[in-house]
């Protein structure tokens, strides 16, 4: 009935229906289901959960006490998704009416399926959207504004110029610039800042990671606004092209893997140790905000939120990205 991927290729919204009911699923590329929310019954609701239907792998029917339409309702109209800026959640519209929301924190294993317009109370199949709208409405409004801006002509060049201007002020003139994203969103570049003033080393920085918030931050941090936007940086006295490969590796990672990067996180090199850009004695990187003896990168904000620069340093004991 509907299958729509997010802009980063990391989640797909799938809506399935039969003659009896409609359900939306939020899936990863490997087919794993991260959220599943009932949307509507198309025939009279049963008094209790129809376990035989569920065991047969069919879309569930919402029991009578938990639906606004116990007699059932007509088939769904035109469906369209609105993805959250982070790509980890989605709002689903029927025509122009908000039908359901599957947020990034939806988790079937923890009994949080998502929110549906026609649901009443909380059930394993859907929670009432009306009771969550106060918190969800700003998120949805921000998503609509963000994608309208992001798809407008000149949005990326203007953002790029904004970041480069900040880096000019804190690091000095730019050297080379590389594209790190290819044809996939998010768009990210790498800027080289040769030694300048009293700095005897080259600094490389991503340009574009902070143009969209990272996924899942609110699941780990009480005040995510201060941590949701980052850029990465690395300092080197060697060939900058080698260090740049670290930024190419991690610059799209949060959105493609639906996770976040923060101070104290580590990431293990994804390939053979012998190919690590800074030498085979290393196995990954440690990320640090404001490490000693590095330039102060503060003072840049986007979307009303401060951007943090995380500096990469090689480590011999890195594990896959961990959350504190």
Coordinates of C-alpha atoms in Angstrom, one line a residue, residues 86-273:
X86 CA 17.0 13.0 12.1
X87 CA 15.4 10.4 9.9
X88 CA 14.7 8.1 12.8
X89 CA 11.0 8.9 13.1
X90 CA 8.1 9.7 10.8
X91 CA 4.7 11.3 10.8
X92 CA 2.1 9.7 8.5
X93 CA -0.7 11.8 6.9
X94 CA -4.0 10.6 5.4
X95 CA -4.8 13.3 2.9
X96 CA -3.9 16.4 4.9
X97 CA -4.8 15.0 8.3
X98 CA -2.2 13.6 10.7
X99 CA -2.9 9.9 11.0
X100 CA 0.0 8.4 13.0
X101 CA 3.5 9.0 14.3
X102 CA 6.2 6.5 14.8
X103 CA 9.0 8.3 16.7
X104 CA 12.6 7.2 17.0
X105 CA 11.9 6.0 20.5
X106 CA 9.2 3.6 19.4
X107 CA 10.2 0.1 20.6
X108 CA 7.9 -2.9 20.3
X109 CA 9.9 -4.8 22.9
X110 CA 9.2 -2.1 25.5
X111 CA 5.5 -1.8 24.6
X112 CA 5.8 1.6 22.8
X113 CA 4.4 0.9 19.3
X114 CA 3.8 4.5 18.1
X115 CA 0.8 6.9 18.1
X116 CA -2.4 6.7 16.1
X117 CA -5.2 9.2 15.5
X118 CA -7.9 6.6 15.9
X119 CA -6.5 4.9 19.0
X120 CA -7.9 5.2 22.5
X121 CA -5.6 5.0 25.5
X122 CA -2.5 2.7 25.4
X123 CA -2.5 -0.7 23.8
X124 CA 0.2 -3.0 22.4
X125 CA -0.8 -1.9 18.9
X126 CA -1.0 1.9 19.3
X127 CA -1.1 4.7 21.8
X128 CA -3.6 7.6 21.4
X129 CA -2.1 10.4 19.2
X130 CA -4.3 13.0 20.8
X131 CA -2.6 12.5 24.2
X132 CA 0.9 13.0 22.8
X133 CA 0.3 15.8 20.3
X134 CA 1.5 18.5 22.7
X135 CA 5.0 17.0 22.7
X136 CA 5.0 15.8 19.1
X137 CA 3.5 18.9 17.4
X138 CA 6.7 21.0 17.7
X139 CA 8.8 18.1 16.4
X140 CA 6.5 17.7 13.4
X141 CA 6.4 21.4 12.7
X142 CA 10.2 21.6 12.8
X143 CA 10.5 18.6 10.4
X144 CA 8.2 20.3 7.9
X145 CA 10.1 23.6 8.1
X146 CA 13.5 21.8 7.9
X147 CA 12.7 19.8 4.7
X148 CA 11.0 22.8 3.1
X149 CA 14.3 24.7 3.7
X150 CA 16.6 21.8 2.8
X151 CA 14.9 21.2 -0.5
X152 CA 14.9 24.9 -1.5
X153 CA 17.3 26.2 -4.0
X154 CA 20.5 27.5 -2.4
X155 CA 20.0 25.9 1.0
X156 CA 23.2 23.8 1.0
X157 CA 25.5 26.5 -0.5
X158 CA 24.3 29.0 2.1
X159 CA 24.9 26.6 4.9
X160 CA 28.3 25.7 3.6
X161 CA 29.3 29.3 3.4
X162 CA 28.0 29.8 6.9
X163 CA 30.3 27.1 8.3
X164 CA 33.3 28.0 6.2
X165 CA 33.1 31.6 7.4
X166 CA 33.1 30.4 11.1
X167 CA 36.2 28.2 10.4
X168 CA 37.9 31.1 8.6
X169 CA 37.6 33.1 11.8
X170 CA 38.8 30.4 14.2
X171 CA 41.3 28.5 12.0
X172 CA 42.5 30.8 9.3
X173 CA 42.2 30.5 5.5
X174 CA 41.1 27.3 3.9
X175 CA 43.2 25.0 1.8
X176 CA 41.7 22.1 -0.1
X177 CA 38.1 20.9 0.1
X178 CA 36.8 17.4 -0.5
X179 CA 33.3 16.0 -0.9
X180 CA 32.7 13.2 1.6
X181 CA 29.1 12.3 0.8
X182 CA 28.9 11.2 -2.9
X183 CA 25.3 10.9 -3.9
X184 CA 23.9 10.1 -0.5
X185 CA 22.5 12.4 2.2
X186 CA 23.5 14.0 4.4
X187 CA 25.7 16.2 2.2
X188 CA 29.1 16.6 3.9
X189 CA 32.4 18.1 2.8
X190 CA 35.9 18.2 4.4
X191 CA 37.8 21.4 4.7
X192 CA 41.6 21.6 5.2
X193 CA 43.1 24.4 7.2
X194 CA 46.9 24.6 6.9
X195 CA 49.1 25.8 9.7
X196 CA 48.5 29.4 10.5
X197 CA 49.5 32.0 13.1
X198 CA 51.0 30.1 16.0
X199 CA 49.4 26.7 15.0
X200 CA 52.0 24.3 13.7
X201 CA 49.6 21.7 12.4
X202 CA 46.9 21.2 9.9
X203 CA 43.3 21.0 11.0
X204 CA 40.7 19.1 9.0
X205 CA 37.0 19.6 9.7
X206 CA 33.7 18.2 8.4
X207 CA 31.3 20.7 6.9
X208 CA 27.7 19.7 6.9
X209 CA 27.1 17.2 9.8
X210 CA 25.5 19.9 11.8
X211 CA 23.1 20.8 9.0
X212 CA 20.8 18.0 10.5
X213 CA 20.3 16.8 14.0
X214 CA 21.7 13.3 14.8
X215 CA 19.2 10.5 15.6
X216 CA 18.4 9.0 19.0
X217 CA 20.1 11.7 21.1
X218 CA 17.0 12.3 23.2
X219 CA 17.0 8.6 24.2
X220 CA 20.4 9.1 26.0
X221 CA 20.5 12.7 27.0
X222 CA 18.0 14.7 29.1
X223 CA 18.7 17.9 27.2
X224 CA 19.5 16.8 23.7
X225 CA 19.4 20.3 22.1
X226 CA 23.0 20.9 23.3
X227 CA 24.3 17.6 21.8
X228 CA 22.3 17.0 18.6
X229 CA 24.4 19.0 16.2
X230 CA 28.1 18.2 15.7
X231 CA 31.0 18.5 13.3
X232 CA 34.2 16.4 13.5
X233 CA 37.8 17.6 13.4
X234 CA 41.2 16.1 13.3
X235 CA 44.7 17.6 13.7
X236 CA 47.7 16.3 11.9
X237 CA 51.3 17.1 11.0
X238 CA 51.4 14.4 8.4
X239 CA 49.7 14.2 5.0
X240 CA 46.2 15.7 5.5
X241 CA 44.7 13.3 3.0
X242 CA 45.3 10.4 5.3
X243 CA 43.6 12.1 8.2
X244 CA 40.8 13.2 5.9
X245 CA 39.8 9.5 5.4
X246 CA 38.8 9.3 9.1
X247 CA 36.3 12.1 8.5
X248 CA 35.0 10.5 5.3
X249 CA 34.5 7.3 7.3
X250 CA 32.4 8.9 10.1
X251 CA 30.8 11.9 8.6
X252 CA 27.6 10.2 7.5
X253 CA 27.7 7.4 10.2
X254 CA 25.0 8.7 12.6
X255 CA 22.3 9.0 9.9
X256 CA 23.1 5.8 8.1
X257 CA 23.4 3.8 11.3
X258 CA 20.7 5.7 13.2
X259 CA 22.9 6.5 16.2
X260 CA 24.8 9.5 17.6
X261 CA 28.3 10.6 18.3
X262 CA 29.4 12.4 21.5
X263 CA 32.3 13.2 23.8
X264 CA 34.0 10.1 25.0
X265 CA 32.6 7.8 22.3
X266 CA 34.9 5.5 20.4
X267 CA 34.6 4.0 17.0
X268 CA 36.4 0.9 15.7
X269 CA 37.9 1.0 12.2
X270 CA 35.5 -0.8 9.9
X271 CA 38.2 -2.4 7.7
X272 CA 41.4 -4.4 8.2
X273 CA 43.8 -2.8 10.8

